[in-house]
Coordinates of C-alpha atoms and ligand atoms in Angstrom, one line a residue:
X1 CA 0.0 0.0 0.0
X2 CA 3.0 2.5 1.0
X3 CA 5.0 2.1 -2.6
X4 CA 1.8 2.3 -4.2
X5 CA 0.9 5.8 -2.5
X6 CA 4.8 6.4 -3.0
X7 CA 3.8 5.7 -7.1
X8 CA 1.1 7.8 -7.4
X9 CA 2.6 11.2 -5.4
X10 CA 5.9 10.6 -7.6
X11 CA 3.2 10.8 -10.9
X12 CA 2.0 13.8 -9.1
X13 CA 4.9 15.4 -8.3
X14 CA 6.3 15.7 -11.9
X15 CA 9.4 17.8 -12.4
X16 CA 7.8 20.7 -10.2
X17 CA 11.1 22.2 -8.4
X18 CA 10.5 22.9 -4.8
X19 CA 9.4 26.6 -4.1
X20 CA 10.9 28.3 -1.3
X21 CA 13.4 25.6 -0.2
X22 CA 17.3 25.6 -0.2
X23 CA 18.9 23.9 -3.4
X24 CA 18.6 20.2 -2.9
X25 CA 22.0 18.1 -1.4
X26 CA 21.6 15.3 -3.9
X27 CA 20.0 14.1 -6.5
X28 CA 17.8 11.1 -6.8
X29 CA 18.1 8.2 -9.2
X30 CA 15.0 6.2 -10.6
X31 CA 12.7 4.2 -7.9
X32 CA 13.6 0.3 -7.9
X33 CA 11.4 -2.6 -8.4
X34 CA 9.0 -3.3 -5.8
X35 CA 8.9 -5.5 -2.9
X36 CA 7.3 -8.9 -2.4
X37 CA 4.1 -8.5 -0.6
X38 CA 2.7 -10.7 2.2
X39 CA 4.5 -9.5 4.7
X40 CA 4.3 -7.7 7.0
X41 CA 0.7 -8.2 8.6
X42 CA -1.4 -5.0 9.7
X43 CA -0.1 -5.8 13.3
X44 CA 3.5 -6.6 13.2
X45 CA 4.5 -3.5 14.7
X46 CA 2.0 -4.1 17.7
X47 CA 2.8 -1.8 20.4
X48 CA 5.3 0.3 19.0
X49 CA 2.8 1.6 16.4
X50 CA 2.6 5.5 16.3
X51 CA -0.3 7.5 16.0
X52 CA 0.4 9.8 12.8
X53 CA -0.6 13.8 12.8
X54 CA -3.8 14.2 10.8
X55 CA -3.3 16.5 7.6
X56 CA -6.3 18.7 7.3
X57 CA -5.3 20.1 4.0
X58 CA -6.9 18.6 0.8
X59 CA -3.3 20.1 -1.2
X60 CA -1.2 16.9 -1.9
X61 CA 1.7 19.5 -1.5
X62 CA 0.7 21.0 2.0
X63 CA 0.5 19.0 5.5
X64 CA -1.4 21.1 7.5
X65 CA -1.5 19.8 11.6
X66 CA -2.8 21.0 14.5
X67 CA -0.6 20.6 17.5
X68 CA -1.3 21.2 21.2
X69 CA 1.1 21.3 24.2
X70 CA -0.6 20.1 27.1
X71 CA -0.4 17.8 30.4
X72 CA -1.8 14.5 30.2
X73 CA -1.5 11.2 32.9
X74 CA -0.4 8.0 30.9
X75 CA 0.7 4.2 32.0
X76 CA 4.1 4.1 30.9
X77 CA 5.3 1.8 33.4
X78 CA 3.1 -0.5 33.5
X79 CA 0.8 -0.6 36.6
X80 CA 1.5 3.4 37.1
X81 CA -0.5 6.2 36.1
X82 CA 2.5 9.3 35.5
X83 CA 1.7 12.9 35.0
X84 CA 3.7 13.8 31.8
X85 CA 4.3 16.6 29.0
X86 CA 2.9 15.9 26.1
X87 CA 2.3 16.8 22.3
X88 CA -1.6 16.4 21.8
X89 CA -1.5 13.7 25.2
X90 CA 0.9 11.0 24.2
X91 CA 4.4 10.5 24.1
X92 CA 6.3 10.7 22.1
X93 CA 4.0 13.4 19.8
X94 CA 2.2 12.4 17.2
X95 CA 4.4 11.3 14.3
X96 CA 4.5 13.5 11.1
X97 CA 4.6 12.4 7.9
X98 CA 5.4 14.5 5.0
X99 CA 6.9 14.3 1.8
X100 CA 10.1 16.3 0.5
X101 CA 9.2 19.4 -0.8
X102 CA 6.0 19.6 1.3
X103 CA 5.2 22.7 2.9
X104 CA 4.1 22.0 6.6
X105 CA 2.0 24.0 8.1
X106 CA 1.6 23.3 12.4
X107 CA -0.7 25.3 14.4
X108 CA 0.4 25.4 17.7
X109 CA -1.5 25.6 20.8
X110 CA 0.8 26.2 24.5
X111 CA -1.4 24.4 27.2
X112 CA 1.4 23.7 29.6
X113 CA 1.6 25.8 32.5
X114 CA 4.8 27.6 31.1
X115 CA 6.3 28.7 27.9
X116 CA 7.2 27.1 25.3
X117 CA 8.4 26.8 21.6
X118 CA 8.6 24.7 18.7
X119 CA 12.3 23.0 17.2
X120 CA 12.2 21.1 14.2
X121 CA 15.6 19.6 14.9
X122 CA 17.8 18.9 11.8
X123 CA 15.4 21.0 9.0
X124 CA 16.2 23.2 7.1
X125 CA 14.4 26.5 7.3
X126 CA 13.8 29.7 7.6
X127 CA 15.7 30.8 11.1
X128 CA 12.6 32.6 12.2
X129 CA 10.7 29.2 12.1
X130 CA 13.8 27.6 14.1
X131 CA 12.0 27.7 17.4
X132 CA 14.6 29.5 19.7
X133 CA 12.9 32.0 22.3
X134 CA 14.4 35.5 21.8
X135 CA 15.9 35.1 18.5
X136 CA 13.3 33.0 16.1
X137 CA 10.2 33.6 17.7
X138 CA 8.9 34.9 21.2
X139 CA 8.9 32.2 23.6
X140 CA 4.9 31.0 22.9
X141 CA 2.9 32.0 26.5
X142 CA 0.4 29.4 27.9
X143 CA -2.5 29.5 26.4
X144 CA -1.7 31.3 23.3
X145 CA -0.9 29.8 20.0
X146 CA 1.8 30.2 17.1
X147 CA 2.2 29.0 13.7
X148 CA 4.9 27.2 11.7
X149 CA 4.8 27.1 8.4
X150 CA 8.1 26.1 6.4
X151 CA 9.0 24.0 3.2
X152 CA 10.5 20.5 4.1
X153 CA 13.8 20.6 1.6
X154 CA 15.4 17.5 2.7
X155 CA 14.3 13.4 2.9
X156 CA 15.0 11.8 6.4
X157 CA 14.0 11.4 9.8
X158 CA 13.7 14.5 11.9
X159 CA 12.5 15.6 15.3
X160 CA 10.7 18.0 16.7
X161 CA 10.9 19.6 20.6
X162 CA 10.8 22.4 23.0
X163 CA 13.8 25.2 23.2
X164 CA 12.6 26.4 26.1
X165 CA 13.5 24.6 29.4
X166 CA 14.5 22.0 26.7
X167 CA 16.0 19.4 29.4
X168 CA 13.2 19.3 31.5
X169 CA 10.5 19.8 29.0
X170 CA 11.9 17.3 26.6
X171 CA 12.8 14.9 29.5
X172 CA 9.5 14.8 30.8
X173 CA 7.9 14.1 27.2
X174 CA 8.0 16.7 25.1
X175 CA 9.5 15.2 21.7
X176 CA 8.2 13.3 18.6
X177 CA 9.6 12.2 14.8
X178 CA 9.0 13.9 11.4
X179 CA 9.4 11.2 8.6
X180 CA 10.1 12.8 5.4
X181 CA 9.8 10.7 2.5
X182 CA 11.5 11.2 -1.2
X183 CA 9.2 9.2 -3.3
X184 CA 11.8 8.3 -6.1
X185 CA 13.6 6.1 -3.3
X186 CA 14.1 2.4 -3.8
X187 CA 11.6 -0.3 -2.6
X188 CA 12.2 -3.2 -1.1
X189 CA 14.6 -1.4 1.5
X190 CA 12.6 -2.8 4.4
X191 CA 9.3 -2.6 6.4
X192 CA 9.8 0.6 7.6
X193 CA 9.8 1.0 11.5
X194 CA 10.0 4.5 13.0
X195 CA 11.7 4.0 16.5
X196 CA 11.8 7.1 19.2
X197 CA 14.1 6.1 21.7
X198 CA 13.9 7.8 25.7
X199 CA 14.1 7.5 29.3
X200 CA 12.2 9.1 32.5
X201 CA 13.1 8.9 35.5
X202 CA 9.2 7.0 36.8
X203 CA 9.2 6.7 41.1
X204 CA 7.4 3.9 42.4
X205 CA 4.2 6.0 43.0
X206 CA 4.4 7.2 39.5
X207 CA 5.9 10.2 39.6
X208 CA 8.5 11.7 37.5
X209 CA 11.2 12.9 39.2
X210 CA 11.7 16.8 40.0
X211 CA 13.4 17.9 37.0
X212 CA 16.2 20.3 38.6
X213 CA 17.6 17.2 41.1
X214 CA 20.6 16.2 41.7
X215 CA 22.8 19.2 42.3
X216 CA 26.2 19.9 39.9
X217 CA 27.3 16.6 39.6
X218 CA 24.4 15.5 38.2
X219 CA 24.3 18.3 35.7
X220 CA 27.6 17.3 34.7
X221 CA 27.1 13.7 34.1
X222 CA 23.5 14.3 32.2
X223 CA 20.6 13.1 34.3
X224 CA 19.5 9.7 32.9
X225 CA 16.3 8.4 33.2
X226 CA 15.4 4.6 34.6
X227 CA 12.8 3.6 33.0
X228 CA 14.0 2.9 28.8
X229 CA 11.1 3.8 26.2
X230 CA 10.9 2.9 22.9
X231 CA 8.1 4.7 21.3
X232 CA 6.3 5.9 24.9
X233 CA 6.4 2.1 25.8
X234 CA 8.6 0.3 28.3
X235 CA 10.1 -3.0 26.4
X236 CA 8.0 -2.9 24.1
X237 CA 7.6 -6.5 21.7
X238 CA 7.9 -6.3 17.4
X239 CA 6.6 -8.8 15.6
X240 CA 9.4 -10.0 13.0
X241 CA 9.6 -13.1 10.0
X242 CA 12.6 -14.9 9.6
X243 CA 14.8 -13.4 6.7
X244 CA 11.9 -10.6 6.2
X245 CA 14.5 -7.2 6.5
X246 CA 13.1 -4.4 8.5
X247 CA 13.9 -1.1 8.4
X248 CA 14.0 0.9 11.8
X249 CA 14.7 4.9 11.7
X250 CA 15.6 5.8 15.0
X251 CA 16.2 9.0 16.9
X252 CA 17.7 9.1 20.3
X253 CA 15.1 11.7 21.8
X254 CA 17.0 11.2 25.4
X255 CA 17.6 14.6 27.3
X256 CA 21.1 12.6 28.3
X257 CA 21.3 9.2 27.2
X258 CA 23.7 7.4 24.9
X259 CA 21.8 4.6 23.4
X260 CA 23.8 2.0 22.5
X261 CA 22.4 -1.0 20.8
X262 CA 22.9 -4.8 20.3
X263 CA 21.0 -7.8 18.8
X264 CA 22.9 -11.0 19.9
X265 CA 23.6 -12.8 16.1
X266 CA 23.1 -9.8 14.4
X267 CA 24.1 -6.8 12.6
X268 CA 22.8 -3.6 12.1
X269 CA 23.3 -1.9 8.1
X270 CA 23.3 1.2 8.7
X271 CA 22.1 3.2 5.3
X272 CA 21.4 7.1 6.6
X273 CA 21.5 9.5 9.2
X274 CA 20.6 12.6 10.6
X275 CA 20.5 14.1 6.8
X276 CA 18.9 11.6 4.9
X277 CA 20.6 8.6 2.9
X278 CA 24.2 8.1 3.5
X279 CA 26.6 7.4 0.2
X280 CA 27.0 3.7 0.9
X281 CA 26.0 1.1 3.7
X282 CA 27.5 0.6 6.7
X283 CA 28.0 -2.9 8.8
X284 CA 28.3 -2.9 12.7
X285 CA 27.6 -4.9 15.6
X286 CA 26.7 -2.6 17.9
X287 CA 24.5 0.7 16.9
X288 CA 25.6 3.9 18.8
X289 CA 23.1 6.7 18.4
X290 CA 23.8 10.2 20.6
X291 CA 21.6 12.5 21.9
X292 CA 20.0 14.3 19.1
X293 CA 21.3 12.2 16.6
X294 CA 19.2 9.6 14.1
X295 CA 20.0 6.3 12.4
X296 CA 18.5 4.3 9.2
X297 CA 19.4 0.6 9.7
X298 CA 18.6 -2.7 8.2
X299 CA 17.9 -5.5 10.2
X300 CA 17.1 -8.9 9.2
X301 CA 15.6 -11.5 11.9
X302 CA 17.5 -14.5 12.3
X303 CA 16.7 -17.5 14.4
X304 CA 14.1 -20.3 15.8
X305 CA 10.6 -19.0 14.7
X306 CA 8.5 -18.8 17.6
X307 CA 11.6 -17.7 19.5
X308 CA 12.0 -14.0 20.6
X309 CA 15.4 -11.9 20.9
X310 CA 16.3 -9.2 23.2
X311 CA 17.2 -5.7 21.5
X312 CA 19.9 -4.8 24.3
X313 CA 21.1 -1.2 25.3
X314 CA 24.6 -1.6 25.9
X315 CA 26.6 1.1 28.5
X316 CA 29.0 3.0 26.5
X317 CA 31.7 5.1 28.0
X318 CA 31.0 8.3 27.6
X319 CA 33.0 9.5 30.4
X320 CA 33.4 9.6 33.4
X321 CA 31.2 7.3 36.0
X322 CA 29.2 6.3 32.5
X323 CA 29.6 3.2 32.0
X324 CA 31.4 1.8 35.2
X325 CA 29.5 -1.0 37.0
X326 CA 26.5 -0.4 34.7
X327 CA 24.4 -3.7 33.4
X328 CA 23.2 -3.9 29.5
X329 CA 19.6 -3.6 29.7
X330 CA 16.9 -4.9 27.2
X331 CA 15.3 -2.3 25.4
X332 CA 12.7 -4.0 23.2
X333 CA 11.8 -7.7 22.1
X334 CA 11.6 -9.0 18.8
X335 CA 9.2 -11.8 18.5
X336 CA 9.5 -14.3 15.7
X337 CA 6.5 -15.6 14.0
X338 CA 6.0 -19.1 12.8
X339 CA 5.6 -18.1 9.5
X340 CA 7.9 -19.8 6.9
X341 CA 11.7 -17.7 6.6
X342 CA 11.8 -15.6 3.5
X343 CA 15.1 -14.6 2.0
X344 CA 15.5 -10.9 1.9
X345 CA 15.5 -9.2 -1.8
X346 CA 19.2 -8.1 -2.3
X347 CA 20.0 -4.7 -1.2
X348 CA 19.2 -1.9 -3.7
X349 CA 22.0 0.4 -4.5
X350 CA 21.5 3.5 -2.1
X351 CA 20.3 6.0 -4.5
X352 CA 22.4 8.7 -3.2
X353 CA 25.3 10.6 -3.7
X354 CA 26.9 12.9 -1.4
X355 CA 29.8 15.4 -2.4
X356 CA 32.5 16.5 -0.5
X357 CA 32.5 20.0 0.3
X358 CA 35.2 22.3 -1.4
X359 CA 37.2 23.2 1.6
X360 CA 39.4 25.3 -0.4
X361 CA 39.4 28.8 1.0
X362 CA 37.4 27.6 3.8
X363 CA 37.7 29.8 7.2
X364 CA 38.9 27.9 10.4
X365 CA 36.2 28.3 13.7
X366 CA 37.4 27.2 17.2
X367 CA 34.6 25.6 19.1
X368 CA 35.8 24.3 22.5
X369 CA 33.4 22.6 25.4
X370 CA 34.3 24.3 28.5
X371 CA 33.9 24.4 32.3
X372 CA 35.2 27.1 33.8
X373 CA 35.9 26.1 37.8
X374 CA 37.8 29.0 38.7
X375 CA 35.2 30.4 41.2
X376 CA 34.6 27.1 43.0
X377 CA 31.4 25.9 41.2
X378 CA 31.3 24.9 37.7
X379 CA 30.4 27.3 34.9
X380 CA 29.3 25.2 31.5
X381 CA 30.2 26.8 27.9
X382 CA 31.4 27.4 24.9
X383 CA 35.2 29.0 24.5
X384 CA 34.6 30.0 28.4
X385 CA 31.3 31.9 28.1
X386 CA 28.0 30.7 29.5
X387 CA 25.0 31.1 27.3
X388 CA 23.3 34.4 26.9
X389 CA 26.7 36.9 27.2
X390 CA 27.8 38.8 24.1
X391 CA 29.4 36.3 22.5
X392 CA 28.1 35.8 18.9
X393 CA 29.9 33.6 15.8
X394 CA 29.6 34.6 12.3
X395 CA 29.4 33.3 8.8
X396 CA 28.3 34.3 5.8
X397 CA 26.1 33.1 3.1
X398 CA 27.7 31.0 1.1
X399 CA 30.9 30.9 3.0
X400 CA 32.3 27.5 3.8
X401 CA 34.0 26.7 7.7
X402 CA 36.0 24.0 9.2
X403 CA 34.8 23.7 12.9
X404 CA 37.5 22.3 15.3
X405 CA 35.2 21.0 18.2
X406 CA 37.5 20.6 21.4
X407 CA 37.0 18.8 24.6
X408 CA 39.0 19.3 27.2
X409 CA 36.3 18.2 29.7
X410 CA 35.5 15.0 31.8
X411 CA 32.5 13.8 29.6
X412 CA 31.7 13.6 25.8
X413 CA 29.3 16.3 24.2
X414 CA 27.1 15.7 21.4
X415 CA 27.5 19.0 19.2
X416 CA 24.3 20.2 17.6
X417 CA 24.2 22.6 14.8
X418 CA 20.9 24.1 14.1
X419 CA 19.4 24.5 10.8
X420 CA 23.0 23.4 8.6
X421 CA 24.2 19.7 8.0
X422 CA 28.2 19.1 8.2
X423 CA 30.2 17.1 7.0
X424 CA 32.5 15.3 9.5
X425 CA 36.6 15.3 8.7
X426 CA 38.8 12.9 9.3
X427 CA 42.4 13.2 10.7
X428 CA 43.5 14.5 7.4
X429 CA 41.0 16.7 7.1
X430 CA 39.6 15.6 4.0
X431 CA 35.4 14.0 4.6
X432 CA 35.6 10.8 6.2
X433 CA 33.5 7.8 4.8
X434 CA 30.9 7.4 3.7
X435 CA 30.1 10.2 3.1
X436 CA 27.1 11.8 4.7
X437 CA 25.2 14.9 6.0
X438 CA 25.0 15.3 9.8
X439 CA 24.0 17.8 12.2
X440 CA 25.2 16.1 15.1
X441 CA 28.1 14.3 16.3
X442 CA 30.2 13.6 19.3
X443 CA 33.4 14.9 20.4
X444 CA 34.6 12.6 22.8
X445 CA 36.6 13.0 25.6
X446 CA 40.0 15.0 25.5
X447 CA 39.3 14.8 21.6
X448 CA 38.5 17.1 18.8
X449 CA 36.4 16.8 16.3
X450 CA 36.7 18.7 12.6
X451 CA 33.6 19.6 10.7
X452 CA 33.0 21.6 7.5
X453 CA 30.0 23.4 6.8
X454 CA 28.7 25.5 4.3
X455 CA 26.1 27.9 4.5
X456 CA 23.2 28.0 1.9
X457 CA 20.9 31.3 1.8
X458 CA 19.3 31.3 4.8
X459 CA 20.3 33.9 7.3
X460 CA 19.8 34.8 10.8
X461 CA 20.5 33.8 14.1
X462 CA 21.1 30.3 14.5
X463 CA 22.2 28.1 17.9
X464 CA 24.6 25.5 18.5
X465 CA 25.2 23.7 21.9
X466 CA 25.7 20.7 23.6
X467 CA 22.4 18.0 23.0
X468 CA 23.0 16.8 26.6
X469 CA 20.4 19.0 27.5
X470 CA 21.4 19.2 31.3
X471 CA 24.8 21.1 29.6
X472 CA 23.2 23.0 27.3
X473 CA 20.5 24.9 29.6
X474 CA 24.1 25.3 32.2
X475 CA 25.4 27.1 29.8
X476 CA 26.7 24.9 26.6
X477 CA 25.0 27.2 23.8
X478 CA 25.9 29.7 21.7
X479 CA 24.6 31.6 19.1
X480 CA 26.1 32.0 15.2
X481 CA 24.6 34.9 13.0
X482 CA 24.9 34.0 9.3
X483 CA 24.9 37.2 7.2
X484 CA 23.4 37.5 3.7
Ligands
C2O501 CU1 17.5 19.1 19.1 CU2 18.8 22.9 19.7 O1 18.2 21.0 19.3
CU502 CU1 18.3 21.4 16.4
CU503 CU1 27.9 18.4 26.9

């Protein structure tokens, strides 16, 4: 049913260019044949099945959403009722599907009992649709509205959340996925599984924790939360056929976790990112997706049918106290069905291609992580200033920079560029492979990281921080204004 829609809007769509959106960052080859049918059934996703934003606008080119902010009490864990912060009463938000080159429109309703705003991490558009209080938008009051209204220029999987408060907002369940589809990709890829991972931190009366807890240390490591979610549910169960390939797009919507997966007997392929389709597939073990960051991977189910497989989240070292002494965890189950194994249809070419950025002529930006403990308490930033001083980078339009991110800190950082994708260096300084657009990526500890970025004609005021959102609201943020 989904290639078929996918046939008819690419009939639709023609050769009409995209109005309004920046000049595309590849180009797309001719759609593959389809995929055998059969599988999957209606249920196979069973509880990890998202409720999708309803577009009210007859255009085939416009998704038009309404979106309210608003307490609501839920079962995550099961057995408890928790007060949470949710997009239209569930977490995550409701998913939204749109097309590239849609325009999406989202009116916004603020019923929480503080302000709030709108980030459509990873898009790119218009700075004043960005969603940072004070420099896209006024911070949206409770009980007032605001709309968005941007083109979507780029295929991938995106997220949306607050910029306000973001660590607690976010960490009590303020976050949901954008899935924008290019209709001239391949079939056969895989049954497509959008998976938004979490935590909360759920006491045993159901409450969430008090979000501003645990003092400067805690600040400093990231505050984790207990309870694992996978799609608002707590080990959740996927319905999977032997040798049938699925395809799960996952964002790590944790305000601090690493999430670190592993299926015993199994490898991931990893085929995109944060921007989209990557140049060529990668193989791994082990799946490490940061804070902020997204992952396209292939997984084919191996094993006993009938028999059901732990999806494990593995402690990764992230610094300090991290991973010491902590167990793996199971995150969600896959359950296989009795049905007869399939072999999965080779692997279509990735229909994408990636260029390297000219870096010749490019300007040089230092971007250091930094704690400043001279008074006795810490003091988060970025090149020693705390958020919200003078401190402003530049760029200009069209310019191309090489970022060197530095860590001289205890703890990683995932850096989070709004509104531009990189490309990541390697030691040499030329793009390392494969190829692919990012907007976030971790500098580890006592390690720098090079990225080059250029920037296309969209100017304004745009952030970059830390997306372990306990470091970023301390003071890991800054602000870049990209001149026409
Ligand atoms: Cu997920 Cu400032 O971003
Ligand atoms: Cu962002
Ligand atoms: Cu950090």
């Amino acid at each position: 049913m989904r290639s078929g829609r996918l046939v008819i809007v690419a009939a639709m769509l023609g050769t009409a260019a995209c109005v309004g959106a920046p000049e595309p960052l590849s180009e797309a080859e001719p759609p593959g044949p389809p995929s055998p049918p059969s599988w999957p059934p209606s249920d196979w996703a069973g509880d990890l099945r998202m409720p999708e934003a309803r577009d009210e606008n007859s255009d085939p080119r416009v998704v038009e959403i309404r979106l309210e902010a608003r307490l609501a009490r839920l079962n995550l864990e099961p057995g408890l009722v928790t007060e949470v912060w949710t997009y239209d009463g569930q977490v995550p938000g409701p998913l939204i599907r749109v097309r590239k080159g849609d325009r999406l429109i989202v009116h916004f309703t603020n019923r929480l009992p503080e302000e709030t705003t709108i980030h459509w991490h990873g898009l790119r558009i218009p700075a004043a649709m960005d969603g940072v209080p004070g420099h896209s938008q006024a911070p949206v009051a409770p009980g007032s509205t605001f709309d968005y209204d941007f083109v979507v220029p780029d295929a991938g999987m995106y997220w949306y959340h607050p910029h306000h408060h973001s660590a607690a907002q976010l960490g009590d369940g303020l976050y949901g996925a954008i899935i924008v589809e290019d209709p001239s990709e391949p079939a056969g890829l895989g049954d497509e599984l959008p998976l938004v991972l979490s935590d909360m931190n759920i006491d045993a009366s159901g409450h969430l924790s008090s979000h501003h807890n645990g003092g400067d240390l805690a600040t400093l490591f990231g505050r984790e939360g207990y309870t694992l979610l996978v799609n608002g549910k707590v080990r959740p169960t996927l319905e999977a056929r032997v040798g049938a390939r699925q395809r799960w797009r996952i964002v790590n919507a944790a305000r601090s976790r690493y999430f670190q997966l592993a299926l015993e007997g199994h490898t991931f392929v990893r085929i995109g990112g944060d921007g989209g389709l990557i140049a060529s597939p990668v193989e791994s073990e082990r799946l490490l997706v940061i804070p902020g960051e997204r992952a396209d991977v292939l997984v084919v189910p191996r094993g006993p049918a009938g028999g059901t497989l732990p999806v494990r989240w593995v402690p990764y070292d992230r610094g300090f106290g991290t991973a010491f002494l902590r167990p793996e965890e199971d995150l969600m189950r896959v359950r296989l069905s009795a049905d007869p194994p399939v072999t999965p249809p080779p692997l279509p070419e990735l229909p994408r291609t990636v260029k390297p950025l000219d870096l010749a002529g490019a300007r040089p930006v230092e971007v250091e992580f930094t704690n400043d403990s001279t008074s006795g308490q810490f003091a988060l930033g970025i090149n020693g200033q705390p958020f919200g001083g003078e401190q402003h980078f530049h760029a200009r339009v069209g310019e191309t920079q090489i970022w060197t991110l530095s860590n001289d800190i205890d703890w990683d950082h995932p850096f989070h560029l709004h509104g531009f994708f990189f490309q990541v260096l390697d030691a040499s300084g030329v793009p390392s492979l494969p190829l692919e657009w990012k907007d976030t990526v971790n500098v580890p500890v006592k390690k720098q990281v090079k990225v080059a970025v250029k920037y296309d004609d969209r100017p304004g005021m745009w952030m970059f921080h830390c997306h372990i959102l306990d470091h970023a609201d301390a003071g890991m943020m800054a602000m870049l204004l990209v001149s026409p």
